[in-house]
């Protein structure tokens, strides 16, 4: 009887394991690959980017455009978006099971889709469209070609951006939950940073902890002396997949202090509403220097769907005590790496004093910075943590010729989670704009509003600002014809191109616009062209309504 019970129990266990195994394979085999070639990634889900966490997978296309893009599961076209920036040409398909798939940076759509999109563009007299397509009943089967890969929008090179979304919530899901990509190597560990934090929440310059691989991807960093009090950990890490040189983001990252988990990140799901939190998860200043450092602490990190922590991820180090820290990292295939080191509270707690002219800005309070005619307002929770600023107005020489007046909020640029409102009081010439002063004294125009007091603009960083006057119209360069193609380059030196319109024989004509290459391109086979002479008029307007017009005759045989 005992043997029968034992074997019955073994049978039940085996059945459960088989069911679990079948569920895993069903999940990973749900979708086809969106390309026919061997899948290689140049970007993965949740990867740290300049202004966001990456919302999908970037598939390599061998540096080429025009590869067939495959419908990964039977579905219906729900949305089409055409834009000169962002996703460029993008296609959205809804599927049974509550998921939507997105295919972006496409060179062109399949003929069935392209015909509908073209009609919408002509009806709206607009190259850029964002259209709900469910009413058109454009259905595709798994394996059908729905589009062709490209490099449109803000793409930095030919590739396919692919997303999986929850149709109901519109949250983006990690596509590798539905696809299997070969990867046998755990994340790389390049270093660890320790961030002492004052009682006010101020972060001091981080200490870099050199770590050494002691075998089996276990990295050790020894004992680190820190001031007593709260400490945050930053991990410089990235990941690679087989046969690809591109650096990818980490999937799973956890930090434990004396055996207690204080931080956990698993990149399974993200919300577009949380884009502003990207700098809660990365060291902004290291990123500007091309180093990917994950922060495992922060006042607002728990708002991210992919993160949970204890005590906001901070580690408390008592005076003369030692804390054992363990960092675990892995990719979605379970390849792991581990970091081990100690924090020793050797020094007294940090004390902070303000120098003359400095101001402490608290993250949870609204505040303002004023100097002369400049006033910058901050909402509560615009900052991720307290910072010290010193507002100054100074003059500097630009291009060895021109002297400009600059309003500076401090020595460092700080990202904001909510836009700051900058007002410059006084009377200004027509077409004046507020600009952010970038590296090498380059101007980045902000969308400027005129008020009774003067000028006003919003900014997503604390930095340096100046006022410029944009009186120069956009530049139009006619590049001539190349076969059926008619090409222009259009550019604006300051406020940026706001709109363009091409008319042929007095009627609107479809021309595509590639903003990153400043390329405007049309086809002589568009229906507004007739045999013989055609009068083409191009009108380009910038953000402060400077207008450039170019006219020419185009002959069609």
PDB file of C-alpha atoms in Angstrom, residues 10 36 56 67 99 103 124 131 133 166-167 186 192 227 352 387 393 403 430 495 554:
ATOM      1  CA  UNK A  10       5.264  10.469  -7.884  1.00  0.00           C
ATOM      2  CA  UNK A  36      12.510  35.709 -40.841  1.00  0.00           C
ATOM      3  CA  UNK A  56      10.387  46.778 -26.622  1.00  0.00           C
ATOM      4  CA  UNK A  67      13.174  43.092 -44.909  1.00  0.00           C
ATOM      5  CA  UNK A  99      -2.317  41.667 -26.450  1.00  0.00           C
ATOM      6  CA  UNK A 103       6.129  47.335 -35.308  1.00  0.00           C
ATOM      7  CA  UNK A 124      -6.391  65.117 -44.232  1.00  0.00           C
ATOM      8  CA  UNK A 131      -5.425  56.786 -37.105  1.00  0.00           C
ATOM      9  CA  UNK A 133      -7.916  51.462 -38.080  1.00  0.00           C
ATOM     10  CA  UNK A 166      -1.579  44.700 -22.807  1.00  0.00           C
ATOM     11  CA  UNK A 167      -4.504  45.865 -24.961  1.00  0.00           C
ATOM     12  CA  UNK A 186      25.216  36.444 -17.503  1.00  0.00           C
ATOM     13  CA  UNK A 192      29.861  49.458  -8.217  1.00  0.00           C
ATOM     14  CA  UNK A 227      30.204  57.811   6.551  1.00  0.00           C
ATOM     15  CA  UNK A 352      26.086  69.696   5.185  1.00  0.00           C
ATOM     16  CA  UNK A 387      19.854  69.394  -4.385  1.00  0.00           C
ATOM     17  CA  UNK A 393      23.450  85.628 -14.230  1.00  0.00           C
ATOM     18  CA  UNK A 403      28.585  88.024 -25.913  1.00  0.00           C
ATOM     19  CA  UNK A 430       9.587  90.052 -31.878  1.00  0.00           C
ATOM     20  CA  UNK A 495      13.345  77.473 -33.216  1.00  0.00           C
ATOM     21  CA  UNK A 554       8.556  70.155 -62.760  1.00  0.00           C
TER      22      UNK A 554
END
